[in-house]
Amino acid sequence: QSALTQPRSVSGSPGQSVTISCTGTSSDVGGYNYVSWYQQHPGKVPKLLIYDVTKRPSGVSDRFSGSKSGNTASLTISGLQAEDEADYYCCSYAGNLGVFGGGTTLTVL
Amino acid sequence: EVQLVQSGAEVKKPGESLKISCKVSGYDFSSYWLGWVRQKPGKGPEWMGIIYPTDSDTRYSPSFQGQVTISADKSISTAYLQWSSLKASDTAMYYCARRPDSRTWYVDYWGQGTLVTVSS
């Protein structure tokens, strides 16, 4: 199970939208609708943002949305805010356990 | 309130054994899969394995199979991750996390993490 591929970094200005991609294979992202996304601030525990590709847990802002096309899933953050600056990780079911992406650092300019 | 409380940081020497714990409260421990995730500094998390406390059904990532043992004690709502012989490369933060729905794959609650440092 190889890690899913994410861009190392993305950036955006307050109020803008950014999209983070997560590319896998037909054995993980493309094979199941079980993609989740987590936000992690430095020194903190990861926080669930999106599950089952598009679903948001209660309490998570609707500025966060997820989608998937083929072997690539995406997380879009709209109306960027300073507190969105963090690391973001995707995760997909891969037939036995899950597999995470390498992470993307979001910088809010 | 759902809580996963992990044991404290550990400093060990290569070759030593270690068992860290994750005590849960606020939900029926036996009814949910509970997993262990490794995160090295500056790297993404990695799934190590997961256990279903009701029957101790355990799944391991190929990368960790044979390297660690995951167990659970239903009587005290606690899961464990153990090593018989630590390596320097085991230095990392380890998290336990709850999988709330066996029909899908994600985790909703995380422990606070246990930092394991292995150094001679």
PDB file of N, CA, C and O in Angstrom, chain B residues 34-109:
ATOM      1  N   LEU B  34     -11.011   0.035  16.670  1.00  0.00           N
ATOM      2  CA  LEU B  34     -10.084   1.038  17.165  1.00  0.00           C
ATOM      3  C   LEU B  34      -8.731   0.783  16.526  1.00  0.00           C
ATOM      4  O   LEU B  34      -8.224  -0.352  16.562  1.00  0.00           O
ATOM      5  N   GLY B  35      -8.176   1.810  15.927  1.00  0.00           N
ATOM      6  CA  GLY B  35      -6.941   1.641  15.185  1.00  0.00           C
ATOM      7  C   GLY B  35      -5.759   2.372  15.793  1.00  0.00           C
ATOM      8  O   GLY B  35      -5.909   3.210  16.696  1.00  0.00           O
ATOM      9  N   TRP B  36      -4.580   2.031  15.279  1.00  0.00           N
ATOM     10  CA  TRP B  36      -3.337   2.710  15.670  1.00  0.00           C
ATOM     11  C   TRP B  36      -2.687   3.301  14.422  1.00  0.00           C
ATOM     12  O   TRP B  36      -2.605   2.647  13.381  1.00  0.00           O
ATOM     13  N   VAL B  37      -2.227   4.536  14.572  1.00  0.00           N
ATOM     14  CA  VAL B  37      -1.642   5.303  13.469  1.00  0.00           C
ATOM     15  C   VAL B  37      -0.286   5.824  13.905  1.00  0.00           C
ATOM     16  O   VAL B  37      -0.150   6.354  15.005  1.00  0.00           O
ATOM     17  N   ARG B  38       0.704   5.663  13.051  1.00  0.00           N
ATOM     18  CA  ARG B  38       2.030   6.210  13.328  1.00  0.00           C
ATOM     19  C   ARG B  38       2.231   7.485  12.530  1.00  0.00           C
ATOM     20  O   ARG B  38       1.834   7.575  11.372  1.00  0.00           O
ATOM     21  N   GLN B  39       2.864   8.460  13.135  1.00  0.00           N
ATOM     22  CA  GLN B  39       3.233   9.679  12.423  1.00  0.00           C
ATOM     23  C   GLN B  39       4.639  10.092  12.817  1.00  0.00           C
ATOM     24  O   GLN B  39       4.890  10.437  13.965  1.00  0.00           O
ATOM     25  N   LYS B  40       5.527  10.070  11.855  1.00  0.00           N
ATOM     26  CA  LYS B  40       6.896  10.534  12.076  1.00  0.00           C
ATOM     27  C   LYS B  40       6.948  12.030  11.842  1.00  0.00           C
ATOM     28  O   LYS B  40       6.131  12.583  11.094  1.00  0.00           O
ATOM     29  N   PRO B  41       7.915  12.705  12.453  1.00  0.00           N
ATOM     30  CA  PRO B  41       7.984  14.169  12.334  1.00  0.00           C
ATOM     31  C   PRO B  41       8.020  14.631  10.883  1.00  0.00           C
ATOM     32  O   PRO B  41       8.812  14.129  10.078  1.00  0.00           O
ATOM     33  N   GLY B  42       7.132  15.536  10.535  1.00  0.00           N
ATOM     34  CA  GLY B  42       7.115  16.097   9.192  1.00  0.00           C
ATOM     35  C   GLY B  42       6.562  15.180   8.122  1.00  0.00           C
ATOM     36  O   GLY B  42       6.641  15.504   6.918  1.00  0.00           O
ATOM     37  N   LYS B  43       6.012  14.049   8.533  1.00  0.00           N
ATOM     38  CA  LYS B  43       5.488  13.074   7.569  1.00  0.00           C
ATOM     39  C   LYS B  43       3.994  12.854   7.760  1.00  0.00           C
ATOM     40  O   LYS B  43       3.403  13.250   8.775  1.00  0.00           O
ATOM     41  N   GLY B  44       3.402  12.209   6.763  1.00  0.00           N
ATOM     42  CA  GLY B  44       1.993  11.876   6.862  1.00  0.00           C
ATOM     43  C   GLY B  44       1.756  10.706   7.802  1.00  0.00           C
ATOM     44  O   GLY B  44       2.660   9.917   8.077  1.00  0.00           O
ATOM     45  N   PRO B  45       0.532  10.580   8.299  1.00  0.00           N
ATOM     46  CA  PRO B  45       0.203   9.439   9.157  1.00  0.00           C
ATOM     47  C   PRO B  45       0.262   8.138   8.368  1.00  0.00           C
ATOM     48  O   PRO B  45       0.155   8.126   7.135  1.00  0.00           O
ATOM     49  N   GLU B  46       0.419   7.042   9.092  1.00  0.00           N
ATOM     50  CA  GLU B  46       0.431   5.708   8.484  1.00  0.00           C
ATOM     51  C   GLU B  46      -0.444   4.780   9.323  1.00  0.00           C
ATOM     52  O   GLU B  46      -0.271   4.711  10.544  1.00  0.00           O
ATOM     53  N   TRP B  47      -1.332   4.072   8.651  1.00  0.00           N
ATOM     54  CA  TRP B  47      -2.141   3.088   9.359  1.00  0.00           C
ATOM     55  C   TRP B  47      -1.271   1.888   9.723  1.00  0.00           C
ATOM     56  O   TRP B  47      -0.593   1.315   8.881  1.00  0.00           O
ATOM     57  N   MET B  48      -1.315   1.516  11.028  1.00  0.00           N
ATOM     58  CA  MET B  48      -0.550   0.364  11.479  1.00  0.00           C
ATOM     59  C   MET B  48      -1.436  -0.871  11.554  1.00  0.00           C
ATOM     60  O   MET B  48      -1.071  -1.961  11.129  1.00  0.00           O
ATOM     61  N   GLY B  49      -2.611  -0.695  12.131  1.00  0.00           N
ATOM     62  CA  GLY B  49      -3.512  -1.815  12.313  1.00  0.00           C
ATOM     63  C   GLY B  49      -4.759  -1.377  13.043  1.00  0.00           C
ATOM     64  O   GLY B  49      -4.871  -0.235  13.492  1.00  0.00           O
ATOM     65  N   ILE B  50      -5.698  -2.309  13.151  1.00  0.00           N
ATOM     66  CA  ILE B  50      -6.979  -1.983  13.764  1.00  0.00           C
ATOM     67  C   ILE B  50      -7.541  -3.229  14.423  1.00  0.00           C
ATOM     68  O   ILE B  50      -7.304  -4.348  13.951  1.00  0.00           O
ATOM     69  N   ILE B  51      -8.273  -3.033  15.525  1.00  0.00           N
ATOM     70  CA  ILE B  51      -8.816  -4.158  16.279  1.00  0.00           C
ATOM     71  C   ILE B  51     -10.285  -3.944  16.577  1.00  0.00           C
ATOM     72  O   ILE B  51     -10.722  -2.809  16.802  1.00  0.00           O
ATOM     73  N   TYR B  52     -11.057  -5.030  16.556  1.00  0.00           N
ATOM     74  CA  TYR B  52     -12.449  -4.995  16.961  1.00  0.00           C
ATOM     75  C   TYR B  52     -12.525  -5.665  18.321  1.00  0.00           C
ATOM     76  O   TYR B  52     -12.400  -6.885  18.421  1.00  0.00           O
ATOM     77  N   PRO B  53     -12.688  -4.891  19.382  1.00  0.00           N
ATOM     78  CA  PRO B  53     -12.564  -5.432  20.743  1.00  0.00           C
ATOM     79  C   PRO B  53     -13.535  -6.568  21.090  1.00  0.00           C
ATOM     80  O   PRO B  53     -13.216  -7.404  21.933  1.00  0.00           O
ATOM     81  N   THR B  54     -14.677  -6.618  20.437  1.00  0.00           N
ATOM     82  CA  THR B  54     -15.643  -7.660  20.768  1.00  0.00           C
ATOM     83  C   THR B  54     -15.048  -9.052  20.628  1.00  0.00           C
ATOM     84  O   THR B  54     -15.247  -9.912  21.486  1.00  0.00           O
ATOM     85  N   ASP B  55     -14.320  -9.271  19.536  1.00  0.00           N
ATOM     86  CA  ASP B  55     -13.761 -10.611  19.285  1.00  0.00           C
ATOM     87  C   ASP B  55     -12.259 -10.578  19.032  1.00  0.00           C
ATOM     88  O   ASP B  55     -11.674 -11.595  18.632  1.00  0.00           O
ATOM     89  N   SER B  56     -11.662  -9.401  19.243  1.00  0.00           N
ATOM     90  CA  SER B  56     -10.215  -9.196  19.020  1.00  0.00           C
ATOM     91  C   SER B  56      -9.789  -9.471  17.584  1.00  0.00           C
ATOM     92  O   SER B  56      -8.611  -9.754  17.328  1.00  0.00           O
ATOM     93  N   ASP B  57     -10.710  -9.388  16.637  1.00  0.00           N
ATOM     94  CA  ASP B  57     -10.339  -9.456  15.224  1.00  0.00           C
ATOM     95  C   ASP B  57      -9.390  -8.309  14.945  1.00  0.00           C
ATOM     96  O   ASP B  57      -9.711  -7.142  15.218  1.00  0.00           O
ATOM     97  N   THR B  58      -8.197  -8.611  14.425  1.00  0.00           N
ATOM     98  CA  THR B  58      -7.161  -7.595  14.233  1.00  0.00           C
ATOM     99  C   THR B  58      -6.641  -7.656  12.808  1.00  0.00           C
ATOM    100  O   THR B  58      -6.389  -8.732  12.279  1.00  0.00           O
ATOM    101  N   ARG B  59      -6.499  -6.498  12.210  1.00  0.00           N
ATOM    102  CA  ARG B  59      -5.927  -6.373  10.868  1.00  0.00           C
ATOM    103  C   ARG B  59      -4.661  -5.529  10.975  1.00  0.00           C
ATOM    104  O   ARG B  59      -4.659  -4.529  11.674  1.00  0.00           O
ATOM    105  N   TYR B  60      -3.632  -5.937  10.256  1.00  0.00           N
ATOM    106  CA  TYR B  60      -2.375  -5.195  10.257  1.00  0.00           C
ATOM    107  C   TYR B  60      -2.030  -4.726   8.851  1.00  0.00           C
ATOM    108  O   TYR B  60      -2.279  -5.419   7.870  1.00  0.00           O
ATOM    109  N   SER B  61      -1.424  -3.563   8.769  1.00  0.00           N
ATOM    110  CA  SER B  61      -0.821  -3.131   7.514  1.00  0.00           C
ATOM    111  C   SER B  61       0.361  -4.051   7.231  1.00  0.00           C
ATOM    112  O   SER B  61       1.083  -4.442   8.151  1.00  0.00           O
ATOM    113  N   PRO B  62       0.595  -4.386   5.966  1.00  0.00           N
ATOM    114  CA  PRO B  62       1.758  -5.234   5.636  1.00  0.00           C
ATOM    115  C   PRO B  62       3.069  -4.668   6.197  1.00  0.00           C
ATOM    116  O   PRO B  62       3.963  -5.435   6.580  1.00  0.00           O
ATOM    117  N   SER B  63       3.153  -3.344   6.259  1.00  0.00           N
ATOM    118  CA  SER B  63       4.400  -2.725   6.737  1.00  0.00           C
ATOM    119  C   SER B  63       4.650  -2.975   8.215  1.00  0.00           C
ATOM    120  O   SER B  63       5.784  -2.859   8.687  1.00  0.00           O
ATOM    121  N   PHE B  64       3.596  -3.286   8.947  1.00  0.00           N
ATOM    122  CA  PHE B  64       3.720  -3.429  10.396  1.00  0.00           C
ATOM    123  C   PHE B  64       3.445  -4.850  10.885  1.00  0.00           C
ATOM    124  O   PHE B  64       3.688  -5.147  12.055  1.00  0.00           O
ATOM    125  N   GLN B  65       2.965  -5.695   9.990  1.00  0.00           N
ATOM    126  CA  GLN B  65       2.703  -7.092  10.361  1.00  0.00           C
ATOM    127  C   GLN B  65       3.989  -7.735  10.883  1.00  0.00           C
ATOM    128  O   GLN B  65       5.041  -7.658  10.242  1.00  0.00           O
ATOM    129  N   GLY B  66       3.901  -8.346  12.059  1.00  0.00           N
ATOM    130  CA  GLY B  66       5.072  -8.987  12.628  1.00  0.00           C
ATOM    131  C   GLY B  66       5.996  -8.046  13.379  1.00  0.00           C
ATOM    132  O   GLY B  66       6.923  -8.500  14.070  1.00  0.00           O
ATOM    133  N   GLN B  67       5.771  -6.740  13.244  1.00  0.00           N
ATOM    134  CA  GLN B  67       6.629  -5.763  13.918  1.00  0.00           C
ATOM    135  C   GLN B  67       6.007  -5.277  15.226  1.00  0.00           C
ATOM    136  O   GLN B  67       6.717  -4.854  16.133  1.00  0.00           O
ATOM    137  N   VAL B  68       4.683  -5.282  15.285  1.00  0.00           N
ATOM    138  CA  VAL B  68       3.956  -4.833  16.473  1.00  0.00           C
ATOM    139  C   VAL B  68       2.803  -5.791  16.748  1.00  0.00           C
ATOM    140  O   VAL B  68       2.417  -6.578  15.875  1.00  0.00           O
ATOM    141  N   THR B  69       2.260  -5.670  17.957  1.00  0.00           N
ATOM    142  CA  THR B  69       1.080  -6.449  18.333  1.00  0.00           C
ATOM    143  C   THR B  69       0.028  -5.512  18.895  1.00  0.00           C
ATOM    144  O   THR B  69       0.335  -4.687  19.767  1.00  0.00           O
ATOM    145  N   ILE B  70      -1.163  -5.626  18.373  1.00  0.00           N
ATOM    146  CA  ILE B  70      -2.301  -4.829  18.846  1.00  0.00           C
ATOM    147  C   ILE B  70      -3.226  -5.749  19.631  1.00  0.00           C
ATOM    148  O   ILE B  70      -3.521  -6.868  19.193  1.00  0.00           O
ATOM    149  N   SER B  71      -3.677  -5.270  20.779  1.00  0.00           N
ATOM    150  CA  SER B  71      -4.574  -6.066  21.613  1.00  0.00           C
ATOM    151  C   SER B  71      -5.574  -5.156  22.303  1.00  0.00           C
ATOM    152  O   SER B  71      -5.464  -3.918  22.222  1.00  0.00           O
ATOM    153  N   ALA B  72      -6.541  -5.772  22.974  1.00  0.00           N
ATOM    154  CA  ALA B  72      -7.558  -4.980  23.674  1.00  0.00           C
ATOM    155  C   ALA B  72      -8.044  -5.745  24.898  1.00  0.00           C
ATOM    156  O   ALA B  72      -8.111  -6.982  24.878  1.00  0.00           O
ATOM    157  N   ASP B  73      -8.380  -4.994  25.935  1.00  0.00           N
ATOM    158  CA  ASP B  73      -8.956  -5.567  27.154  1.00  0.00           C
ATOM    159  C   ASP B  73     -10.325  -4.923  27.356  1.00  0.00           C
ATOM    160  O   ASP B  73     -10.407  -3.767  27.773  1.00  0.00           O
ATOM    161  N   LYS B  74     -11.352  -5.690  27.019  1.00  0.00           N
ATOM    162  CA  LYS B  74     -12.703  -5.129  27.099  1.00  0.00           C
ATOM    163  C   LYS B  74     -13.081  -4.747  28.533  1.00  0.00           C
ATOM    164  O   LYS B  74     -13.847  -3.801  28.751  1.00  0.00           O
ATOM    165  N   SER B  75     -12.532  -5.469  29.513  1.00  0.00           N
ATOM    166  CA  SER B  75     -12.947  -5.232  30.900  1.00  0.00           C
ATOM    167  C   SER B  75     -12.563  -3.845  31.396  1.00  0.00           C
ATOM    168  O   SER B  75     -13.187  -3.325  32.324  1.00  0.00           O
ATOM    169  N   ILE B  76     -11.545  -3.264  30.762  1.00  0.00           N
ATOM    170  CA  ILE B  76     -11.108  -1.923  31.178  1.00  0.00           C
ATOM    171  C   ILE B  76     -11.112  -0.945  30.006  1.00  0.00           C
ATOM    172  O   ILE B  76     -10.484   0.109  30.068  1.00  0.00           O
ATOM    173  N   SER B  77     -11.799  -1.320  28.912  1.00  0.00           N
ATOM    174  CA  SER B  77     -11.986  -0.413  27.771  1.00  0.00           C
ATOM    175  C   SER B  77     -10.664   0.172  27.291  1.00  0.00           C
ATOM    176  O   SER B  77     -10.551   1.387  27.070  1.00  0.00           O
ATOM    177  N   THR B  78      -9.685  -0.675  27.146  1.00  0.00           N
ATOM    178  CA  THR B  78      -8.337  -0.209  26.802  1.00  0.00           C
ATOM    179  C   THR B  78      -7.754  -1.050  25.663  1.00  0.00           C
ATOM    180  O   THR B  78      -7.850  -2.274  25.676  1.00  0.00           O
ATOM    181  N   ALA B  79      -7.158  -0.349  24.707  1.00  0.00           N
ATOM    182  CA  ALA B  79      -6.432  -0.991  23.631  1.00  0.00           C
ATOM    183  C   ALA B  79      -4.932  -0.765  23.825  1.00  0.00           C
ATOM    184  O   ALA B  79      -4.523   0.210  24.458  1.00  0.00           O
ATOM    185  N   TYR B  80      -4.143  -1.666  23.244  1.00  0.00           N
ATOM    186  CA  TYR B  80      -2.700  -1.617  23.430  1.00  0.00           C
ATOM    187  C   TYR B  80      -1.959  -1.768  22.106  1.00  0.00           C
ATOM    188  O   TYR B  80      -2.443  -2.415  21.171  1.00  0.00           O
ATOM    189  N   LEU B  81      -0.779  -1.201  22.069  1.00  0.00           N
ATOM    190  CA  LEU B  81       0.147  -1.362  20.962  1.00  0.00           C
ATOM    191  C   LEU B  81       1.483  -1.727  21.588  1.00  0.00           C
ATOM    192  O   LEU B  81       1.963  -0.999  22.461  1.00  0.00           O
ATOM    193  N   GLN B  82       2.063  -2.845  21.155  1.00  0.00           N
ATOM    194  CA  GLN B  82       3.300  -3.252  21.790  1.00  0.00           C
ATOM    195  C   GLN B  82       4.366  -3.687  20.800  1.00  0.00           C
ATOM    196  O   GLN B  82       4.070  -4.139  19.695  1.00  0.00           O
ATOM    197  N   TRP B  83       5.596  -3.500  21.238  1.00  0.00           N
ATOM    198  CA  TRP B  83       6.784  -3.904  20.493  1.00  0.00           C
ATOM    199  C   TRP B  83       7.597  -4.845  21.380  1.00  0.00           C
ATOM    200  O   TRP B  83       7.730  -4.603  22.586  1.00  0.00           O
ATOM    201  N   SER B  84       8.189  -5.848  20.772  1.00  0.00           N
ATOM    202  CA  SER B  84       9.044  -6.756  21.551  1.00  0.00           C
ATOM    203  C   SER B  84      10.504  -6.309  21.496  1.00  0.00           C
ATOM    204  O   SER B  84      11.289  -6.612  22.408  1.00  0.00           O
ATOM    205  N   SER B  85      10.871  -5.626  20.429  1.00  0.00           N
ATOM    206  CA  SER B  85      12.250  -5.185  20.288  1.00  0.00           C
ATOM    207  C   SER B  85      12.264  -3.900  19.458  1.00  0.00           C
ATOM    208  O   SER B  85      12.166  -3.926  18.238  1.00  0.00           O
ATOM    209  N   LEU B  86      12.363  -2.780  20.143  1.00  0.00           N
ATOM    210  CA  LEU B  86      12.283  -1.484  19.479  1.00  0.00           C
ATOM    211  C   LEU B  86      13.528  -1.188  18.642  1.00  0.00           C
ATOM    212  O   LEU B  86      14.635  -1.654  18.950  1.00  0.00           O
ATOM    213  N   LYS B  87      13.319  -0.405  17.585  1.00  0.00           N
ATOM    214  CA  LYS B  87      14.402   0.088  16.740  1.00  0.00           C
ATOM    215  C   LYS B  87      14.369   1.609  16.779  1.00  0.00           C
ATOM    216  O   LYS B  87      13.331   2.216  17.060  1.00  0.00           O
ATOM    217  N   ALA B  88      15.469   2.213  16.424  1.00  0.00           N
ATOM    218  CA  ALA B  88      15.520   3.674  16.354  1.00  0.00           C
ATOM    219  C   ALA B  88      14.469   4.205  15.387  1.00  0.00           C
ATOM    220  O   ALA B  88      13.905   5.282  15.591  1.00  0.00           O
ATOM    221  N   SER B  89      14.198   3.440  14.345  1.00  0.00           N
ATOM    222  CA  SER B  89      13.221   3.869  13.330  1.00  0.00           C
ATOM    223  C   SER B  89      11.777   3.836  13.847  1.00  0.00           C
ATOM    224  O   SER B  89      10.871   4.292  13.149  1.00  0.00           O
ATOM    225  N   ASP B  90      11.571   3.303  15.043  1.00  0.00           N
ATOM    226  CA  ASP B  90      10.229   3.327  15.651  1.00  0.00           C
ATOM    227  C   ASP B  90       9.934   4.664  16.338  1.00  0.00           C
ATOM    228  O   ASP B  90       8.826   4.873  16.827  1.00  0.00           O
ATOM    229  N   THR B  91      10.911   5.544  16.382  1.00  0.00           N
ATOM    230  CA  THR B  91      10.708   6.860  16.974  1.00  0.00           C
ATOM    231  C   THR B  91       9.641   7.614  16.198  1.00  0.00           C
ATOM    232  O   THR B  91       9.776   7.847  14.997  1.00  0.00           O
ATOM    233  N   ALA B  92       8.555   7.965  16.871  1.00  0.00           N
ATOM    234  CA  ALA B  92       7.415   8.602  16.214  1.00  0.00           C
ATOM    235  C   ALA B  92       6.355   8.941  17.244  1.00  0.00           C
ATOM    236  O   ALA B  92       6.454   8.557  18.416  1.00  0.00           O
ATOM    237  N   MET B  93       5.323   9.645  16.770  1.00  0.00           N
ATOM    238  CA  MET B  93       4.112   9.841  17.552  1.00  0.00           C
ATOM    239  C   MET B  93       3.150   8.734  17.158  1.00  0.00           C
ATOM    240  O   MET B  93       2.993   8.427  15.965  1.00  0.00           O
ATOM    241  N   TYR B  94       2.506   8.165  18.123  1.00  0.00           N
ATOM    242  CA  TYR B  94       1.527   7.100  17.876  1.00  0.00           C
ATOM    243  C   TYR B  94       0.171   7.537  18.391  1.00  0.00           C
ATOM    244  O   TYR B  94       0.043   7.990  19.533  1.00  0.00           O
ATOM    245  N   TYR B  95      -0.825   7.408  17.529  1.00  0.00           N
ATOM    246  CA  TYR B  95      -2.188   7.782  17.891  1.00  0.00           C
ATOM    247  C   TYR B  95      -3.099   6.558  17.840  1.00  0.00           C
ATOM    248  O   TYR B  95      -2.976   5.717  16.933  1.00  0.00           O
ATOM    249  N   CYS B  96      -4.051   6.502  18.787  1.00  0.00           N
ATOM    250  CA  CYS B  96      -5.167   5.587  18.623  1.00  0.00           C
ATOM    251  C   CYS B  96      -6.338   6.408  18.091  1.00  0.00           C
ATOM    252  O   CYS B  96      -6.405   7.628  18.305  1.00  0.00           O
ATOM    253  N   ALA B  97      -7.241   5.765  17.374  1.00  0.00           N
ATOM    254  CA  ALA B  97      -8.354   6.487  16.760  1.00  0.00           C
ATOM    255  C   ALA B  97      -9.528   5.534  16.566  1.00  0.00           C
ATOM    256  O   ALA B  97      -9.334   4.354  16.232  1.00  0.00           O
ATOM    257  N   ARG B  98     -10.728   6.060  16.736  1.00  0.00           N
ATOM    258  CA  ARG B  98     -11.928   5.252  16.636  1.00  0.00           C
ATOM    259  C   ARG B  98     -12.509   5.280  15.227  1.00  0.00           C
ATOM    260  O   ARG B  98     -12.658   6.340  14.622  1.00  0.00           O
ATOM    261  N   ARG B  99     -12.850   4.102  14.724  1.00  0.00           N
ATOM    262  CA  ARG B  99     -13.556   3.986  13.452  1.00  0.00           C
ATOM    263  C   ARG B  99     -15.032   3.832  13.766  1.00  0.00           C
ATOM    264  O   ARG B  99     -15.432   2.807  14.312  1.00  0.00           O
ATOM    265  N   PRO B 100     -15.864   4.828  13.470  1.00  0.00           N
ATOM    266  CA  PRO B 100     -17.237   4.814  13.963  1.00  0.00           C
ATOM    267  C   PRO B 100     -18.202   3.943  13.181  1.00  0.00           C
ATOM    268  O   PRO B 100     -19.299   3.646  13.674  1.00  0.00           O
ATOM    269  N   ASP B 101     -17.829   3.538  11.969  1.00  0.00           N
ATOM    270  CA  ASP B 101     -18.781   2.806  11.128  1.00  0.00           C
ATOM    271  C   ASP B 101     -18.036   1.723  10.363  1.00  0.00           C
ATOM    272  O   ASP B 101     -17.186   2.044   9.526  1.00  0.00           O
ATOM    273  N   SER B 102     -18.330   0.477  10.632  1.00  0.00           N
ATOM    274  CA  SER B 102     -17.599  -0.615   9.982  1.00  0.00           C
ATOM    275  C   SER B 102     -17.962  -0.760   8.505  1.00  0.00           C
ATOM    276  O   SER B 102     -17.310  -1.517   7.784  1.00  0.00           O
ATOM    277  N   ARG B 103     -18.977  -0.024   8.056  1.00  0.00           N
ATOM    278  CA  ARG B 103     -19.361  -0.109   6.636  1.00  0.00           C
ATOM    279  C   ARG B 103     -18.541   0.839   5.773  1.00  0.00           C
ATOM    280  O   ARG B 103     -18.626   0.792   4.541  1.00  0.00           O
ATOM    281  N   THR B 104     -17.775   1.688   6.405  1.00  0.00           N
ATOM    282  CA  THR B 104     -16.973   2.648   5.649  1.00  0.00           C
ATOM    283  C   THR B 104     -15.597   2.764   6.314  1.00  0.00           C
ATOM    284  O   THR B 104     -15.244   1.939   7.159  1.00  0.00           O
ATOM    285  N   TRP B 105     -14.812   3.768   5.879  1.00  0.00           N
ATOM    286  CA  TRP B 105     -13.466   3.876   6.438  1.00  0.00           C
ATOM    287  C   TRP B 105     -13.126   5.321   6.738  1.00  0.00           C
ATOM    288  O   TRP B 105     -12.832   6.112   5.834  1.00  0.00           O
ATOM    289  N   TYR B 106     -13.199   5.688   8.011  1.00  0.00           N
ATOM    290  CA  TYR B 106     -12.679   6.953   8.494  1.00  0.00           C
ATOM    291  C   TYR B 106     -12.645   6.870  10.009  1.00  0.00           C
ATOM    292  O   TYR B 106     -13.213   5.950  10.595  1.00  0.00           O
ATOM    293  N   VAL B 107     -11.939   7.788  10.627  1.00  0.00           N
ATOM    294  CA  VAL B 107     -11.912   7.834  12.081  1.00  0.00           C
ATOM    295  C   VAL B 107     -12.407   9.191  12.540  1.00  0.00           C
ATOM    296  O   VAL B 107     -12.145  10.205  11.890  1.00  0.00           O
ATOM    297  N   ASP B 108     -13.123   9.177  13.654  1.00  0.00           N
ATOM    298  CA  ASP B 108     -13.719  10.431  14.103  1.00  0.00           C
ATOM    299  C   ASP B 108     -13.083  10.973  15.377  1.00  0.00           C
ATOM    300  O   ASP B 108     -12.969  12.192  15.556  1.00  0.00           O
ATOM    301  N   TYR B 109     -12.682  10.097  16.299  1.00  0.00           N
ATOM    302  CA  TYR B 109     -12.050  10.556  17.526  1.00  0.00           C
ATOM    303  C   TYR B 109     -10.636   9.988  17.611  1.00  0.00           C
ATOM    304  O   TYR B 109     -10.407   8.816  17.276  1.00  0.00           O
TER     305      TYR B 109
END
